[in-house]
PDB file of C-alpha atoms in Angstrom:
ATOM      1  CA  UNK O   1       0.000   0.000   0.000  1.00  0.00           C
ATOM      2  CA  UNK O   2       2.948   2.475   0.713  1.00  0.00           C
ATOM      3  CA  UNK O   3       4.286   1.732  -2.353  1.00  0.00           C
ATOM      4  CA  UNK O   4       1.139   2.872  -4.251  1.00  0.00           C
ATOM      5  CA  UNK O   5       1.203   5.921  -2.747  1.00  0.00           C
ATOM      6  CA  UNK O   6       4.429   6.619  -4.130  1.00  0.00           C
ATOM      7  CA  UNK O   7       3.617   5.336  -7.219  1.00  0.00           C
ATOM      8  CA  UNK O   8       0.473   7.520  -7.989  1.00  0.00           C
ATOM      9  CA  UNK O   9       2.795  10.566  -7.345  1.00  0.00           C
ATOM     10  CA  UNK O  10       5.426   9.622  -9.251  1.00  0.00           C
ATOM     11  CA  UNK O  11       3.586   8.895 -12.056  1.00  0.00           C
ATOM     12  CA  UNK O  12       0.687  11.811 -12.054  1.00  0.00           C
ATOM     13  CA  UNK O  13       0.648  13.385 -15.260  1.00  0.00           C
ATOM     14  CA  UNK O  14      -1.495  16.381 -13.530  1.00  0.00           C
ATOM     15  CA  UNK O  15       1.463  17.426 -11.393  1.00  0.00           C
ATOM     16  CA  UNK O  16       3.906  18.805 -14.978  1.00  0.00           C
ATOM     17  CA  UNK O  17       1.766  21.914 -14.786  1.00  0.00           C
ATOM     18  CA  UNK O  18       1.799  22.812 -11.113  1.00  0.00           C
ATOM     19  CA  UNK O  19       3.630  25.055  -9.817  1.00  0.00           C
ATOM     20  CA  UNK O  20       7.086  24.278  -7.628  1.00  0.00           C
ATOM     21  CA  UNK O  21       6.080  24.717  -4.377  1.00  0.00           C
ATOM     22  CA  UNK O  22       2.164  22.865  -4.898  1.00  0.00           C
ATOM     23  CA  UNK O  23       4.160  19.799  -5.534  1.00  0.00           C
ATOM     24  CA  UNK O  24       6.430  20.297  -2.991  1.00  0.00           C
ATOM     25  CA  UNK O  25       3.699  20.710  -0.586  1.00  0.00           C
ATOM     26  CA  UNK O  26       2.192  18.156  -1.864  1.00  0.00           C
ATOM     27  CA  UNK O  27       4.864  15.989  -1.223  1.00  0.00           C
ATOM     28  CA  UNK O  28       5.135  17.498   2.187  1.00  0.00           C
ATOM     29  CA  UNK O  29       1.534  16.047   2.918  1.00  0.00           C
ATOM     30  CA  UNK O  30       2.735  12.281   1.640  1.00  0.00           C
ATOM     31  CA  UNK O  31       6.070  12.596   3.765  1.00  0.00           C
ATOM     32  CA  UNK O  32       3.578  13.535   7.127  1.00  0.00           C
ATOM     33  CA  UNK O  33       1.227  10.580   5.967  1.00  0.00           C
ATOM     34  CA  UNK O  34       3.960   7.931   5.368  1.00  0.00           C
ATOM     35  CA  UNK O  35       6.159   9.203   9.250  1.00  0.00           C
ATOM     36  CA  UNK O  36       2.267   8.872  10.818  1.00  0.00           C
ATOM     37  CA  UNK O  37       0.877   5.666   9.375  1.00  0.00           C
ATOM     38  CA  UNK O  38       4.818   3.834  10.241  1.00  0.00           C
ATOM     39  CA  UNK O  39       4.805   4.915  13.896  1.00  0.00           C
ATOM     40  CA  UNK O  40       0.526   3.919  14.006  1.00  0.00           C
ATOM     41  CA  UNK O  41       2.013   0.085  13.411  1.00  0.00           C
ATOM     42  CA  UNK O  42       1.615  -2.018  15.628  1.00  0.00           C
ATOM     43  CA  UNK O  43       5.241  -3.119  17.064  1.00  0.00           C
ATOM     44  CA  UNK O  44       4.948  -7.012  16.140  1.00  0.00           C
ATOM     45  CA  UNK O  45       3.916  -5.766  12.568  1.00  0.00           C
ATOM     46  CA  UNK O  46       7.398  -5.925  11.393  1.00  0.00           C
ATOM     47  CA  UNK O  47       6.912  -6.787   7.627  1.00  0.00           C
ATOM     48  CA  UNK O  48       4.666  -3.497   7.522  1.00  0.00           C
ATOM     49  CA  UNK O  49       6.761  -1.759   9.511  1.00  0.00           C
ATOM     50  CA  UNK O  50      10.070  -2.443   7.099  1.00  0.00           C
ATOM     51  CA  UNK O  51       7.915  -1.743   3.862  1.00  0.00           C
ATOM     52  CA  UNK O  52       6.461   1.354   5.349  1.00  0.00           C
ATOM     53  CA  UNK O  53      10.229   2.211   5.880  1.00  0.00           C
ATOM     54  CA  UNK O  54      11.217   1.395   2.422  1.00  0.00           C
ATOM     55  CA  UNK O  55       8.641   3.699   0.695  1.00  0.00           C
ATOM     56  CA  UNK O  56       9.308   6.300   3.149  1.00  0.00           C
ATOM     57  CA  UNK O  57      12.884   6.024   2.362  1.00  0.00           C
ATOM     58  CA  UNK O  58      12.109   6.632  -1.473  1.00  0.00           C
ATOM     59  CA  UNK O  59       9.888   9.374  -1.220  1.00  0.00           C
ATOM     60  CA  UNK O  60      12.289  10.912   1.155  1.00  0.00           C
ATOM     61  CA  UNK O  61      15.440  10.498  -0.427  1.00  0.00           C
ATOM     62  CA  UNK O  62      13.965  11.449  -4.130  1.00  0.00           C
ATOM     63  CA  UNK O  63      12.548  14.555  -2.694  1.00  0.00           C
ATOM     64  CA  UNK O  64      15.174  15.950  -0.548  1.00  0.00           C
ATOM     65  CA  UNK O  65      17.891  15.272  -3.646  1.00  0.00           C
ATOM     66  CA  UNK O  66      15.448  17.093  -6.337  1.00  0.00           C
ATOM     67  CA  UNK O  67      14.884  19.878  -4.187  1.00  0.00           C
ATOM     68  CA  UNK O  68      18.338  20.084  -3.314  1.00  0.00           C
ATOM     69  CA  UNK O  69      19.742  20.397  -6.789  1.00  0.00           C
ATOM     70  CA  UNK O  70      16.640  22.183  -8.845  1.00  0.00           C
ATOM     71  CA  UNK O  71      14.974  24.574  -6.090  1.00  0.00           C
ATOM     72  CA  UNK O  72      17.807  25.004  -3.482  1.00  0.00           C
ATOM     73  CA  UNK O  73      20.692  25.355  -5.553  1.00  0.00           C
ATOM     74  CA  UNK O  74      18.282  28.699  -7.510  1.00  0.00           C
ATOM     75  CA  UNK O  75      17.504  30.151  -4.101  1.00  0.00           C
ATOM     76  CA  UNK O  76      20.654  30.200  -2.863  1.00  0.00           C
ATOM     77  CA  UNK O  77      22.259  32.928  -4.819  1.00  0.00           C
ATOM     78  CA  UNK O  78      19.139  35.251  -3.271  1.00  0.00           C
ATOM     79  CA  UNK O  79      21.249  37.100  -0.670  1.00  0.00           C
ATOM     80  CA  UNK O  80      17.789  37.396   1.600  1.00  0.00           C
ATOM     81  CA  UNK O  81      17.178  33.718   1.338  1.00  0.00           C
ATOM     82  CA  UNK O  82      20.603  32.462   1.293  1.00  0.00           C
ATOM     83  CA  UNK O  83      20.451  31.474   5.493  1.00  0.00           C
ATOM     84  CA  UNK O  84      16.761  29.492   4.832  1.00  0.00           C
ATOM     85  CA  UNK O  85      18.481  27.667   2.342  1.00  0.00           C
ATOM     86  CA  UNK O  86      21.612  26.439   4.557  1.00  0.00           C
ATOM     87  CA  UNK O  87      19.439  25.774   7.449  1.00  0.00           C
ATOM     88  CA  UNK O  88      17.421  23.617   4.858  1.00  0.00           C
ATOM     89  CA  UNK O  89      20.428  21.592   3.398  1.00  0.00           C
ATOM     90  CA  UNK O  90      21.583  20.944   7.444  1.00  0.00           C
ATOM     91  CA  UNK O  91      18.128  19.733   7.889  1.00  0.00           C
ATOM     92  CA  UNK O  92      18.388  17.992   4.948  1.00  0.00           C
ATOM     93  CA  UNK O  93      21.807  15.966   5.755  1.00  0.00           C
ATOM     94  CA  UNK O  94      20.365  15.131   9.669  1.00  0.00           C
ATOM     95  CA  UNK O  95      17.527  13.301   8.162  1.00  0.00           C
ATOM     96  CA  UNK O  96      19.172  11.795   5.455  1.00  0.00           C
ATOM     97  CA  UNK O  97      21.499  10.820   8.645  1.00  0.00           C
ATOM     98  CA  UNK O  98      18.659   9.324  10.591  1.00  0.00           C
ATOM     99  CA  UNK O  99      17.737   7.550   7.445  1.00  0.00           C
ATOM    100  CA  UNK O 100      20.882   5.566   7.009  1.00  0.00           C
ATOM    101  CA  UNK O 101      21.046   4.912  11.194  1.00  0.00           C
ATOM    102  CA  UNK O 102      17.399   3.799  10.307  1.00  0.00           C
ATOM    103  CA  UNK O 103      18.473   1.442   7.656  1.00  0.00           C
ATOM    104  CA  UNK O 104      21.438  -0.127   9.860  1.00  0.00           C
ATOM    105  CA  UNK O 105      18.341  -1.358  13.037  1.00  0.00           C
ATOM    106  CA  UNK O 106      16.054  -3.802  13.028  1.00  0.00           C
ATOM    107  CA  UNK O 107      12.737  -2.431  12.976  1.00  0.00           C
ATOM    108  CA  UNK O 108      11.462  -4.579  16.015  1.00  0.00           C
ATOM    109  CA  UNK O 109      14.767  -2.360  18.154  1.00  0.00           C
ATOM    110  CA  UNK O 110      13.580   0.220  20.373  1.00  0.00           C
ATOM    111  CA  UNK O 111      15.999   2.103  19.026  1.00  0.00           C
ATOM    112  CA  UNK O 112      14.450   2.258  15.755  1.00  0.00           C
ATOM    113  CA  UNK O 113      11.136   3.643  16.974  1.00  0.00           C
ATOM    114  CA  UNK O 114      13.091   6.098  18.672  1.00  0.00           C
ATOM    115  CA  UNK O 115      14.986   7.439  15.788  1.00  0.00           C
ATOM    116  CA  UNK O 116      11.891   7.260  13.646  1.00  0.00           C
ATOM    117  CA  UNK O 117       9.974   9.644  16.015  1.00  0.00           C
ATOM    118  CA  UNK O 118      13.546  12.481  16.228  1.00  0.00           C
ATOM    119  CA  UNK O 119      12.645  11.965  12.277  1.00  0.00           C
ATOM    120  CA  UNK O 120       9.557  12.779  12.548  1.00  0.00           C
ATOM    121  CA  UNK O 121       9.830  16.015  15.043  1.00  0.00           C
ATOM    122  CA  UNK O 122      12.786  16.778  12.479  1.00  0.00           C
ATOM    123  CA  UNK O 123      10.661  16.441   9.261  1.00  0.00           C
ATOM    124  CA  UNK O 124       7.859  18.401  11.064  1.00  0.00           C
ATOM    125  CA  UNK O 125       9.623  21.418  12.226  1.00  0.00           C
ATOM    126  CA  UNK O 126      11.610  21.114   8.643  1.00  0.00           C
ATOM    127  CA  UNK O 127       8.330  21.192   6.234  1.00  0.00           C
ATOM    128  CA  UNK O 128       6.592  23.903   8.328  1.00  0.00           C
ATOM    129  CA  UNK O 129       9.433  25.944   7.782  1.00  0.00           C
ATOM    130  CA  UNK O 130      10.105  25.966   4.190  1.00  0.00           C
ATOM    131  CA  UNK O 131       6.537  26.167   4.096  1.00  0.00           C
ATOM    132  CA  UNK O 132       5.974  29.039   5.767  1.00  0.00           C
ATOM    133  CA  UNK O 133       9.194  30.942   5.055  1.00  0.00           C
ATOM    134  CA  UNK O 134      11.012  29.477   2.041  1.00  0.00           C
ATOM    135  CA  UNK O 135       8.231  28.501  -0.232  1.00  0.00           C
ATOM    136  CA  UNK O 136       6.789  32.129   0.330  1.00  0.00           C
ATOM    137  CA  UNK O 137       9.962  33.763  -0.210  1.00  0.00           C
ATOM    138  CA  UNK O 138      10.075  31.774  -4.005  1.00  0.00           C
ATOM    139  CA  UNK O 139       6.851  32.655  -4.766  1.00  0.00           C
ATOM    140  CA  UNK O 140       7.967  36.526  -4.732  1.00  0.00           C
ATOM    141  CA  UNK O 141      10.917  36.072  -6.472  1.00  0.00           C
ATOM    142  CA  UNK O 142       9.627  33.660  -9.563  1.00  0.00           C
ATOM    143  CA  UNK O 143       7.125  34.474 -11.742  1.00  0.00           C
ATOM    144  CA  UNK O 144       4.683  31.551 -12.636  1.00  0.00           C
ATOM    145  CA  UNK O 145       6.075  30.369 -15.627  1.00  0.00           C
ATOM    146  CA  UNK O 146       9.185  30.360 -13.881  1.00  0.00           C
ATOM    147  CA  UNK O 147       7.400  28.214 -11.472  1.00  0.00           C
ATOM    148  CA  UNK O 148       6.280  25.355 -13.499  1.00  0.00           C
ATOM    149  CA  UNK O 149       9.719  25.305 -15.203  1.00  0.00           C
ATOM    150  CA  UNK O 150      11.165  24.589 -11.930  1.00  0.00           C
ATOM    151  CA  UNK O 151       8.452  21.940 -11.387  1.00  0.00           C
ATOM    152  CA  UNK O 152       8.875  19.963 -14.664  1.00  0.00           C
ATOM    153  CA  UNK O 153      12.466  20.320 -13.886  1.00  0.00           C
ATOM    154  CA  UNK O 154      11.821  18.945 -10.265  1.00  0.00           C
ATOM    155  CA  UNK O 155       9.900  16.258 -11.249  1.00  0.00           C
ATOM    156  CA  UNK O 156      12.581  14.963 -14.010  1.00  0.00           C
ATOM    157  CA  UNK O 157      15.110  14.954 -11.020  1.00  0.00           C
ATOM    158  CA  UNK O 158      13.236  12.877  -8.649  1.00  0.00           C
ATOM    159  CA  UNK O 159      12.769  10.592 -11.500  1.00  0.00           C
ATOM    160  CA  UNK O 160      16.275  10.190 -12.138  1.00  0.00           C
ATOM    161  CA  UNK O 161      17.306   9.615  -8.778  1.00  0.00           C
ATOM    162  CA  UNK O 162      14.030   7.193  -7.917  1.00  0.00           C
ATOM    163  CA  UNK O 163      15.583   4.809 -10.454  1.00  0.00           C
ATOM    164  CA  UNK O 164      19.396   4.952  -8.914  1.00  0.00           C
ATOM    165  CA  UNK O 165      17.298   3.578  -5.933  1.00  0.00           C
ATOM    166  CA  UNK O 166      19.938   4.119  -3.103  1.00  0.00           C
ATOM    167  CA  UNK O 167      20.841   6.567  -0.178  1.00  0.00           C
ATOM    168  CA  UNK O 168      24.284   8.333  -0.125  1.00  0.00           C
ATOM    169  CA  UNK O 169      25.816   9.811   3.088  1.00  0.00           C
ATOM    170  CA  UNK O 170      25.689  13.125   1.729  1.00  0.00           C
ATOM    171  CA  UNK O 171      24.104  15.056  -1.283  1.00  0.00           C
ATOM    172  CA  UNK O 172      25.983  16.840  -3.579  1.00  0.00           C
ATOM    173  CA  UNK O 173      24.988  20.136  -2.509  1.00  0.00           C
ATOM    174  CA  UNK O 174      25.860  19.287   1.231  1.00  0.00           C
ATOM    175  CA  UNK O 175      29.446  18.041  -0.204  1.00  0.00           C
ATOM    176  CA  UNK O 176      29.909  21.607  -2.155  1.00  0.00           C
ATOM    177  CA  UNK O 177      29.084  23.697   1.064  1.00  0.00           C
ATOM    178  CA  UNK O 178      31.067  21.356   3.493  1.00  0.00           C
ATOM    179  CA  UNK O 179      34.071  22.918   0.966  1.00  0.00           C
ATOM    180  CA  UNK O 180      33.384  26.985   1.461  1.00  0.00           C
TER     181      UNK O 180
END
């Protein structure tokens, strides 16, 4: 069932004329209802629990990388919006952190409930954020079309990286700041 959420965003036609920050918020709303419905299993449902895991994982890891390189790396050059952006790449490499610690436990560890829920309060705090202060900042500085040429951009990238199907310890954009 995870899985099929995934799939019907990956493959919605709809989404190539949205703008940017609709899908991201979209995909905001998916991340929220994948962290809730993994930590509403039951702890002996370990099959559910490791598939829940492994969808969350993909939408997770697709999303953060395609925002990374297509809407992060064109907001960072905006002196006012520079900071948002950094905060959002940290944020970014913690729970792609927590990910791969994830990956590493068993799912019936109390440990991995535990990192799971410092996911979650990360995740939460992260998507209000850029909600609320990075996604309104874009919408001033690009125009609409602007906007759905980010998108169809956006959505090419997460493509890309949902068939190289694998978590890295750091994204590219992470490894380029690490360096200034």
């Amino acid at each position: 069932m995870a899985i099929k959420i995934l799939d019907a965003l990956a493959t919605d036609e709809g989404t190539a004329i949205m703008a940017i920050f609709e899908t991201l918020k979209d995909e905001h709303d998916i991340l929220r209802k994948q962290l809730a419905k993994i930590l509403d299993l039951p702890d002996d449902a370990t099959s559910e629990r490791q598939e829940f895991l492994e969808a969350l994982k993909k939408t997770l890891h697709s999303h953060t990388l395609a925002e990374e390189e297509i809407v992060y790396e064109t907001l960072l050059p905006i002196e006012q919006l520079e900071s948002e952006v950094r905060e959002g790449i940290e944020e970014h490499r913690l729970s792609n952190q927590l990910l791969i610690e994830l990956n590493t436990l068993d799912v019936t560890q109390a440990q991995w409930e535990a990192k799971l829920k410092a996911l979650k309060d990360l995740l939460t705090h992260h998507l209000k954020e850029e909600e609320e202060e990075l996604f309104a900042e874009g919408r001033k500085v690009f125009d609409s079309d602007r906007q759905e040429d980010l998108n169809e951009l956006y959505l090419q990238k997460k493509q890309e990286v949902l068939r190289e199907d694998s978590l890295v310890k750091e994204t590219p954009m992470e490894a380029e700041l690490q360096k200034n």
